[in-house]
Amino acid sequence: MKSRILYVEDEIKTALSVKQGLEENGFDVHLAGDGALGLKLIESQKFDLYILDYILPGEENGLNLCKAIRSQGILAPVLFLTALDSTQDKVTVLDAGADDYLVKPFEFKELLARIKSLLRRSSNDWNISNILSYADLELNMNTRQALRQGKQIELTAREFKLLEWMMKNKERVISKTEIEKNVWNIFHDTSSNVVEVYINFLRKKIDKGFDPKLIHTLIGQGYILKSSE
Ligand code: CA
């Protein structure tokens, strides 16, 4: 699969020539000409790597975009492009969560080499970072973050544990007793409604406002995590 790159750049000539060069090298490149559009794409879509120009027209500069990426829990690499070349600027972008920094004007082949190296590194991180995924739902077992359709979902520790267990047992009918045993270590307390309560909490967080629904109740049998009926 092609790596998806978001490139936020207001100089149209640079933007188009970089886009073309990257596409010729097998990347899927999405352009945003200003910070507002960049932010919209960051919030609504998933990319494997972000290239951000520092100075952009409008309210959002590259630095704000980088902070927005990190504050959403996105771990994909961020590469900065900028005309500014001072140590302080480098420190500022790296502090904001950027992984690398290239000063304009740059040679395309250097940009390409940096991108390849960042993607190689991040795919290694991704492997060790232990992601559990089902349909469009992802749980990062290292950072304890949950994402659905790329949107971060806040879960309590118990909700996380319940969802983790359900994802490990996806597409299988799981009984209330099994959940009590595996998620709560409750063995004989059949009067407890803790499972129903937490299933409802999870539904509100991972299914409400999303399609398709993933958590289904099978009356008299239990629950199933499944992306279709
Ligand atoms: Ca610029």
XYZ file of N, CA and C and ligand atoms in Angstrom:
688
model
N 0.832 -1.202 0.000
C 0.000 0.000 0.000
C 0.869 1.254 0.000
N 0.427 2.269 -0.741
C 1.181 3.532 -0.811
C 1.116 4.281 0.516
N 2.234 4.889 0.892
C 2.213 5.725 2.094
C 1.500 7.031 1.769
N 0.605 7.442 2.663
C -0.135 8.688 2.476
C 0.605 9.834 3.154
N 0.857 10.875 2.378
C 1.580 12.028 2.915
C 0.694 13.259 2.824
N 0.631 14.015 3.920
C -0.031 15.317 3.861
C 1.067 16.380 3.771
N 0.973 17.232 2.761
C 1.972 18.273 2.564
C 1.264 19.632 2.624
N 1.605 20.402 3.652
C 1.000 21.722 3.814
C 2.020 22.765 3.378
N 1.707 23.465 2.300
C 2.664 24.381 1.663
C 1.903 25.460 0.913
N 2.293 26.712 1.111
C 1.581 27.794 0.415
C 2.264 28.229 -0.877
N 3.512 27.818 -1.088
C 4.151 28.173 -2.365
C 3.774 27.122 -3.392
N 2.896 27.504 -4.270
C 2.270 26.537 -5.162
C 3.269 25.818 -6.065
N 4.297 26.565 -6.531
C 5.285 25.939 -7.428
C 6.048 24.827 -6.716
N 6.532 25.159 -5.497
C 7.238 24.151 -4.698
C 6.310 22.968 -4.421
N 5.068 23.300 -4.007
C 4.111 22.256 -3.639
C 3.895 21.272 -4.789
N 3.661 21.816 -5.971
C 3.358 20.941 -7.106
C 4.565 20.125 -7.540
N 5.758 20.746 -7.495
C 6.907 19.974 -7.958
C 7.269 18.877 -6.953
N 7.148 19.181 -5.648
C 7.409 18.137 -4.648
C 6.370 17.021 -4.756
N 5.118 17.416 -4.921
C 4.032 16.418 -5.046
C 4.315 15.467 -6.215
N 4.680 16.074 -7.347
C 4.946 15.254 -8.525
C 6.120 14.297 -8.297
N 7.193 14.861 -7.712
C 8.372 14.032 -7.449
C 8.056 12.872 -6.515
N 7.264 13.162 -5.474
C 6.940 12.105 -4.513
C 6.020 11.067 -5.144
N 5.097 11.534 -5.962
C 4.197 10.584 -6.622
C 4.972 9.660 -7.565
N 5.971 10.229 -8.238
C 6.805 9.399 -9.111
C 7.572 8.350 -8.312
N 7.747 8.625 -7.003
C 8.432 7.666 -6.142
C 7.461 6.786 -5.356
N 6.216 6.780 -5.789
C 5.255 5.833 -5.219
C 4.500 6.299 -3.988
N 4.495 7.614 -3.711
C 3.747 8.096 -2.548
C 2.406 8.682 -2.976
N 1.473 8.646 -2.040
C 0.143 9.223 -2.263
C 0.142 10.573 -1.524
N 0.198 11.666 -2.292
C 0.435 12.983 -1.671
C -0.829 13.847 -1.705
N -1.190 14.385 -0.545
C -2.336 15.286 -0.430
C -1.826 16.670 -0.069
N -2.248 17.667 -0.842
C -1.750 19.027 -0.626
C -2.763 19.886 0.097
N -2.261 20.753 0.973
C -3.102 21.795 1.557
C -2.326 23.093 1.405
N -2.980 24.133 0.880
C -2.294 25.388 0.581
C -2.261 26.381 1.735
N -2.977 26.073 2.805
C -2.899 26.952 3.981
C -3.137 26.140 5.253
N -2.917 26.798 6.378
C -2.988 26.093 7.655
C -4.387 25.596 7.995
N -5.396 26.374 7.626
C -6.772 25.985 7.974
C -7.170 24.679 7.290
N -6.842 24.588 5.995
C -7.155 23.358 5.266
C -6.305 22.198 5.805
N -5.042 22.516 6.103
C -4.165 21.495 6.683
C -4.773 20.929 7.961
N -5.246 21.818 8.820
C -5.818 21.400 10.096
C -7.052 20.523 9.885
N -7.866 20.920 8.911
C -9.070 20.154 8.608
C -8.717 18.717 8.192
N -7.676 18.602 7.367
C -7.258 17.265 6.923
C -6.640 16.463 8.069
N -5.883 17.157 8.920
C -5.271 16.484 10.068
C -6.359 15.902 10.972
N -7.441 16.662 11.125
C -8.509 16.225 12.021
C -9.412 15.162 11.410
N -9.453 15.087 10.072
C -10.435 14.182 9.474
C -9.837 12.958 8.785
N -8.540 12.988 8.498
C -7.966 11.860 7.764
C -6.683 11.372 8.415
N -6.286 10.177 7.987
C -5.061 9.592 8.536
C -3.951 9.619 7.502
N -2.770 10.002 7.933
C -1.618 10.016 7.034
C -0.463 9.273 7.692
N 0.459 8.818 6.846
C 1.622 8.098 7.369
C 2.754 9.048 7.687
N 2.703 10.261 7.084
C 3.761 11.239 7.317
C 3.224 12.629 6.978
N 3.722 13.624 7.716
C 3.294 15.005 7.504
C 4.499 15.860 7.124
N 4.362 16.640 6.052
C 5.396 17.621 5.702
C 4.755 18.987 5.911
N 5.345 19.779 6.781
C 4.744 21.068 7.126
C 5.690 22.209 6.798
N 5.175 23.158 6.031
C 5.910 24.392 5.844
C 5.711 25.210 7.119
N 6.738 25.922 7.539
C 6.655 26.642 8.809
C 5.716 27.845 8.696
N 6.011 28.723 7.728
C 5.241 29.962 7.621
C 4.126 29.799 6.596
N 2.905 29.931 7.081
C 1.729 29.718 6.230
C 0.804 30.917 6.348
N 0.035 31.206 5.307
C -0.925 32.304 5.422
C -2.065 31.916 6.369
N -2.672 32.897 6.990
C -3.800 32.613 7.880
C -3.361 32.414 9.316
N -4.281 31.930 10.125
C -4.072 31.844 11.576
C -3.120 30.720 11.986
N -3.153 29.624 11.219
C -2.403 28.447 11.637
C -1.068 28.354 10.922
N 0.041 28.395 11.670
C 1.322 28.133 11.028
C 1.699 26.663 11.214
N 2.833 26.289 10.639
C 3.251 24.898 10.711
C 3.403 24.392 12.137
N 3.851 25.278 12.995
C 4.058 24.900 14.393
C 2.736 24.511 15.059
N 1.695 25.305 14.812
C 0.369 24.985 15.373
C -0.132 23.649 14.852
N 0.123 23.410 13.548
C -0.340 22.153 12.952
C 0.375 20.968 13.595
N 1.662 21.145 13.826
C 2.444 20.070 14.434
C 1.914 19.768 15.838
N 1.619 20.831 16.589
C 1.073 20.629 17.938
C -0.285 19.935 17.863
N -1.084 20.318 16.849
C -2.408 19.697 16.689
C -2.272 18.201 16.397
N -1.296 17.852 15.561
C -1.060 16.439 15.235
C -0.735 15.664 16.508
N 0.203 16.199 17.279
C 0.622 15.474 18.491
C -0.461 15.461 19.557
N -1.234 16.560 19.654
C -2.251 16.581 20.712
C -3.388 15.616 20.401
N -3.499 15.193 19.140
C -4.502 14.182 18.818
C -3.974 12.770 18.994
N -2.754 12.663 19.478
C -2.206 11.336 19.717
C -1.665 10.668 18.461
N -1.533 11.446 17.373
C -0.996 10.876 16.134
C 0.522 10.768 16.276
N 1.044 9.562 16.006
C 2.469 9.327 16.220
C 3.273 9.362 14.925
N 2.594 9.536 13.791
C 3.275 9.522 12.493
C 4.328 10.631 12.426
N 5.413 10.403 11.659
C 6.480 11.393 11.602
C 6.059 12.730 10.985
N 6.655 13.795 11.506
C 6.423 15.148 10.999
C 7.761 15.723 10.548
N 7.814 16.173 9.309
C 9.015 16.789 8.753
C 8.724 18.259 8.457
N 9.546 19.139 8.993
C 9.363 20.564 8.758
C 10.185 21.062 7.594
N 9.588 21.971 6.819
C 10.316 22.673 5.760
C 10.279 24.142 6.131
N 11.411 24.786 6.087
C 11.367 26.201 6.415
C 12.527 26.969 5.825
N 12.286 28.238 5.648
C 13.332 29.112 5.146
C 14.218 29.585 6.297
N 13.732 29.422 7.507
C 14.474 29.900 8.674
C 15.517 28.865 9.063
N 16.697 29.340 9.357
C 17.759 28.390 9.675
C 18.530 28.801 10.919
N 17.852 28.898 12.044
C 18.590 29.176 13.273
C 18.389 28.011 14.226
N 19.344 27.861 15.121
C 19.254 26.774 16.092
C 17.961 26.889 16.890
N 17.587 28.141 17.233
C 16.376 28.321 18.023
C 15.139 27.785 17.298
N 15.071 28.043 15.976
C 13.929 27.542 15.210
C 13.899 26.019 15.188
N 15.076 25.442 15.026
C 15.141 23.970 15.023
C 14.643 23.421 16.351
N 15.119 24.040 17.433
C 14.706 23.580 18.760
C 13.190 23.738 18.912
N 12.663 24.876 18.442
C 11.219 25.119 18.569
C 10.396 24.048 17.860
N 10.768 23.712 16.613
C 9.954 22.714 15.900
C 10.140 21.313 16.488
N 11.338 21.016 16.924
C 11.539 19.687 17.517
C 10.785 19.577 18.838
N 10.751 20.680 19.589
C 9.989 20.704 20.841
C 8.494 20.537 20.602
N 8.033 21.029 19.456
C 6.603 20.923 19.154
C 6.225 19.502 18.719
N 7.225 18.635 18.603
C 6.926 17.240 18.278
C 7.350 16.825 16.874
N 8.077 17.712 16.165
C 8.543 17.339 14.826
C 9.688 16.334 14.936
N 9.845 15.516 13.898
C 10.905 14.513 13.892
C 12.130 14.958 13.124
N 11.929 15.819 12.145
C 13.049 16.241 11.313
C 12.754 17.616 10.733
N 13.770 18.184 10.085
C 13.751 19.589 9.742
C 14.619 19.781 8.509
N 14.079 20.420 7.484
C 14.840 20.649 6.259
C 14.745 22.130 5.899
N 15.899 22.748 5.623
C 15.924 24.178 5.338
C 15.772 24.409 3.838
N 14.875 25.358 3.501
C 14.678 25.748 2.098
C 15.781 26.697 1.668
N 16.262 26.670 0.433
C 15.874 25.705 -0.599
C 16.555 24.362 -0.367
N 15.863 23.290 -0.685
C 16.446 21.964 -0.458
C 16.453 21.206 -1.777
N 17.235 20.178 -1.826
C 17.260 19.325 -3.003
C 16.209 18.251 -2.836
N 15.482 17.990 -3.907
C 14.418 16.992 -3.806
C 14.945 15.660 -3.296
N 16.131 15.263 -3.785
C 16.620 13.935 -3.372
C 16.928 13.878 -1.873
N 17.256 15.034 -1.291
C 17.471 15.023 0.158
C 16.137 14.863 0.889
N 15.126 15.580 0.392
C 13.786 15.429 0.984
C 13.340 13.966 0.906
N 13.522 13.377 -0.260
C 13.110 11.987 -0.460
C 13.834 11.044 0.513
N 15.139 11.270 0.662
C 15.913 10.415 1.568
C 15.418 10.554 3.013
N 15.122 11.804 3.412
C 14.630 12.022 4.784
C 13.281 11.337 4.997
N 12.405 11.460 3.998
C 11.068 10.865 4.101
C 11.178 9.348 4.239
N 12.011 8.758 3.392
C 12.165 7.301 3.450
C 12.695 6.864 4.813
N 13.657 7.631 5.316
C 14.234 7.264 6.596
C 13.216 7.410 7.734
N 12.431 8.478 7.693
C 11.406 8.669 8.729
C 10.354 7.560 8.682
N 9.958 7.180 7.476
C 8.925 6.143 7.352
C 9.461 4.779 7.807
N 10.730 4.542 7.510
C 11.334 3.282 7.949
C 11.341 3.217 9.473
N 11.750 4.322 10.072
C 11.807 4.382 11.530
C 10.418 4.208 12.124
N 9.426 4.895 11.524
C 8.103 4.844 12.136
C 7.455 3.486 11.944
N 7.791 2.785 10.836
C 7.171 1.468 10.706
C 7.781 0.512 11.730
N 9.039 0.750 12.103
C 9.614 -0.042 13.190
C 8.910 0.252 14.507
N 8.714 1.545 14.786
C 8.024 1.946 16.014
C 6.641 1.310 16.069
N 5.984 1.369 14.906
C 4.631 0.857 14.807
C 4.599 -0.623 15.166
N 5.594 -1.365 14.662
C 5.621 -2.794 14.965
C 5.814 -3.062 16.443
N 6.783 -2.344 17.036
C 6.986 -2.612 18.459
C 5.914 -1.954 19.309
N 5.210 -0.984 18.742
C 4.261 -0.295 19.604
C 2.978 -1.101 19.821
N 2.838 -2.266 19.126
C 1.800 -3.184 19.530
C 0.386 -2.614 19.380
N -0.063 -2.539 18.153
C -1.387 -1.998 17.870
C -2.386 -3.138 17.701
N -3.488 -3.012 18.386
C -4.573 -3.965 18.231
C -5.626 -3.277 17.382
N -6.034 -3.895 16.269
C -7.021 -3.180 15.472
C -8.126 -4.100 15.001
N -9.303 -3.508 14.861
C -10.451 -4.216 14.309
C -11.309 -3.188 13.577
N -11.681 -3.499 12.327
C -12.415 -2.551 11.482
C -11.656 -1.221 11.518
N -12.325 -0.118 11.852
C -11.631 1.174 11.877
C -11.271 1.590 13.297
N -11.200 0.602 14.178
C -10.890 0.853 15.584
C -9.456 0.403 15.869
N -8.715 1.233 16.590
C -7.328 0.866 16.923
C -7.046 1.111 18.388
N -6.363 0.146 18.997
C -5.897 0.348 20.366
C -4.387 0.251 20.347
N -3.739 1.280 20.865
C -2.287 1.234 20.979
C -1.962 0.782 22.398
N -1.410 -0.431 22.504
C -1.207 -1.034 23.812
C -0.076 -0.365 24.586
N 0.795 0.343 23.888
C 1.885 1.039 24.584
C 1.437 2.376 25.135
N 0.765 3.152 24.294
C 0.369 4.490 24.741
C -1.024 4.482 25.375
N -1.711 3.340 25.314
C -3.070 3.186 25.849
C -4.038 4.148 25.176
N -3.829 4.402 23.882
C -4.739 5.286 23.167
C -5.701 4.483 22.311
N -6.927 4.975 22.216
C -7.921 4.353 21.354
C -8.288 5.325 20.250
N -8.390 4.796 19.023
C -8.771 5.628 17.881
C -9.889 4.936 17.124
N -10.917 5.716 16.752
C -11.880 5.172 15.786
C -11.968 6.153 14.633
N -11.816 5.640 13.414
C -11.758 6.463 12.203
C -10.753 7.597 12.388
N -9.663 7.273 13.064
C -8.605 8.257 13.264
C -8.893 9.263 14.363
N -10.084 9.188 14.974
C -10.406 10.138 16.050
C -10.066 9.525 17.397
N -9.443 10.326 18.235
C -9.051 9.814 19.529
C -10.252 9.688 20.454
N -10.335 8.575 21.162
C -11.441 8.326 22.084
C -10.862 8.154 23.484
N -11.406 8.912 24.421
C -10.926 8.822 25.800
C -11.601 7.644 26.499
N -10.809 6.712 26.977
C -11.362 5.573 27.706
C -10.757 5.510 29.097
N -11.561 5.092 30.063
C -11.007 4.848 31.395
C -10.220 3.540 31.329
N -9.430 3.267 32.351
C -8.611 2.059 32.349
C -9.484 0.809 32.206
N -10.637 0.813 32.896
C -11.514 -0.364 32.847
C -12.162 -0.512 31.471
N -12.595 0.600 30.903
C -13.178 0.546 29.557
C -12.142 0.046 28.551
N -10.912 0.515 28.715
C -9.835 0.089 27.825
C -9.650 -1.426 27.917
N -9.634 -1.911 29.141
C -9.423 -3.334 29.355
C -10.564 -4.155 28.738
N -11.791 -3.673 28.927
C -12.948 -4.362 28.354
C -12.863 -4.383 26.826
N -12.545 -3.229 26.244
C -12.461 -3.155 24.781
C -11.303 -4.010 24.264
N -10.199 -3.986 24.959
C -9.043 -4.797 24.569
C -9.444 -6.282 24.533
N -10.133 -6.705 25.581
C -10.518 -8.109 25.644
C -11.513 -8.455 24.546
N -12.458 -7.534 24.291
C -13.427 -7.775 23.220
C -12.748 -7.826 21.853
N -11.739 -6.974 21.666
C -11.044 -6.972 20.373
C -10.239 -8.251 20.180
N -9.698 -8.762 21.268
C -8.961 -10.032 21.175
C -9.912 -11.204 20.930
N -11.189 -10.977 21.200
C -12.202 -12.013 20.988
C -13.257 -11.569 19.975
N -12.791 -10.813 18.990
C -13.701 -10.243 17.988
C -14.443 -11.323 17.206
N -15.616 -10.938 16.725
C -16.438 -11.801 15.876
C -16.764 -13.141 16.518
N -16.862 -13.133 17.848
C -17.216 -14.355 18.563
C -18.216 -13.927 19.643
N -19.237 -14.742 19.857
C -20.200 -14.407 20.919
C -19.518 -14.610 22.264
N -19.527 -13.562 23.090
C -18.910 -13.684 24.404
C -19.974 -13.451 25.472
N -19.995 -14.336 26.452
C -21.043 -14.250 27.470
C -20.651 -13.267 28.559
N -21.674 -12.829 29.276
C -21.467 -11.920 30.400
C -20.519 -12.553 31.428
N -20.711 -13.833 31.693
C -19.875 -14.547 32.664
C -18.403 -14.551 32.248
N -18.188 -14.769 30.953
C -16.815 -14.755 30.437
C -16.165 -13.381 30.617
N -16.953 -12.347 30.337
C -16.413 -10.990 30.475
C -16.110 -10.702 31.951
N -17.035 -11.083 32.824
C -16.821 -10.855 34.267
C -15.532 -11.519 34.730
N -15.342 -12.737 34.250
C -14.181 -13.533 34.643
C -12.883 -12.905 34.109
N -12.890 -12.518 32.832
C -11.655 -12.071 32.193
C -11.324 -10.607 32.405
N -12.344 -9.774 32.565
C -12.073 -8.341 32.680
C -12.148 -7.877 34.134
N -13.011 -8.525 34.928
C -13.173 -8.081 36.323
C -12.668 -9.095 37.357
N -12.310 -10.284 36.905
C -11.973 -11.354 37.847
C -13.105 -11.665 38.811
N -14.349 -11.516 38.334
C -15.508 -11.891 39.144
C -15.870 -13.314 38.712
N -16.022 -14.206 39.664
C -16.294 -15.581 39.266
C -17.713 -16.071 39.491
N -18.333 -15.760 40.621
C -19.645 -16.382 40.852
C -20.762 -15.377 41.064
N -20.489 -14.113 40.860
C -21.476 -13.086 41.167
C -22.386 -12.814 39.974
N -23.404 -13.632 39.825
C -24.270 -13.503 38.650
C -25.252 -12.336 38.760
N -25.344 -11.758 39.970
C -26.308 -10.666 40.133
C -25.734 -9.312 39.684
N -24.454 -9.269 39.407
C -23.829 -7.995 39.060
C -24.260 -7.511 37.672
N -24.501 -6.220 37.545
C -24.816 -5.696 36.213
C -23.670 -4.838 35.680
N -22.478 -5.037 36.246
C -21.324 -4.227 35.872
C -20.998 -4.347 34.371
N -21.193 -5.540 33.819
C -20.891 -5.726 32.400
C -21.833 -4.880 31.539
N -23.137 -4.957 31.821
C -24.111 -4.151 31.062
C -23.756 -2.668 31.132
N -23.441 -2.228 32.330
C -23.124 -0.811 32.540
C -21.915 -0.403 31.702
N -20.854 -1.209 31.743
C -19.637 -0.853 31.000
C -19.785 -1.026 29.494
N -20.574 -2.017 29.085
C -20.844 -2.151 27.643
C -21.537 -0.879 27.152
N -22.461 -0.367 27.972
C -23.125 0.886 27.580
C -22.170 2.066 27.522
N -21.267 2.147 28.488
C -20.250 3.221 28.456
C -19.456 3.138 27.153
N -19.013 1.916 26.830
C -18.192 1.722 25.628
C -18.968 2.077 24.367
N -20.231 1.624 24.333
C -21.078 1.939 23.167
C -21.140 3.430 22.927
N -21.350 4.176 23.997
C -21.455 5.636 23.860
C -20.170 6.215 23.299
N -19.046 5.608 23.631
C -17.773 6.168 23.179
C -17.334 5.672 21.809
N -17.479 4.382 21.554
C -16.922 3.898 20.286
C -17.953 3.736 19.169
N -19.250 3.667 19.517
C -20.263 3.454 18.471
C -21.131 4.680 18.199
N -21.366 5.481 19.229
C -22.260 6.628 19.053
C -21.635 7.612 18.054
N -22.381 7.913 16.998
C -21.872 8.835 15.990
C -20.992 8.171 14.935
N -20.816 6.856 15.037
C -19.997 6.145 14.044
C -20.824 5.066 13.355
N -20.409 4.738 12.147
C -21.011 3.634 11.406
C -19.916 2.774 10.835
N -20.017 1.467 10.764
C -21.115 0.694 11.342
C -20.961 0.542 12.850
N -22.024 0.098 13.534
C -21.923 -0.189 14.960
C -21.065 -1.441 15.129
N -20.259 -1.449 16.173
C -19.362 -2.598 16.366
C -19.809 -3.518 17.502
N -20.457 -2.959 18.514
C -20.862 -3.790 19.661
C -22.331 -4.183 19.505
N -22.582 -5.464 19.483
C -23.957 -5.952 19.338
C -24.327 -6.832 20.521
N -25.607 -6.725 20.945
C -26.110 -7.558 22.031
C -26.887 -8.717 21.429
N -26.635 -9.909 21.913
C -27.413 -11.070 21.483
C -28.180 -11.512 22.718
N -29.488 -11.257 22.708
C -30.287 -11.467 23.913
C -30.179 -12.914 24.399
N -29.890 -13.048 25.696
C -29.778 -14.372 26.305
C -28.442 -15.052 26.051
N -27.591 -14.450 25.207
C -26.295 -15.097 24.906
C -25.097 -14.256 25.307
N -25.194 -12.964 25.078
C -24.058 -12.111 25.421
C -23.854 -11.022 24.393
N -22.598 -10.820 24.033
C -22.247 -9.723 23.140
C -21.321 -10.221 22.044
N -21.238 -9.411 20.983
C -20.271 -9.727 19.926
C -19.720 -8.422 19.362
N -18.420 -8.406 19.121
C -17.784 -7.268 18.457
C -17.671 -7.650 16.984
N -18.390 -6.917 16.165
C -18.508 -7.311 14.763
C -18.823 -6.061 13.954
N -18.238 -5.954 12.753
C -18.439 -4.728 11.992
C -19.678 -4.767 11.116
N -20.354 -5.926 10.998
C -21.621 -5.972 10.274
C -22.571 -6.881 11.022
N -23.856 -6.796 10.679
C -24.878 -7.603 11.388
C -24.660 -9.093 11.162
Ca 5.515 29.414 3.417
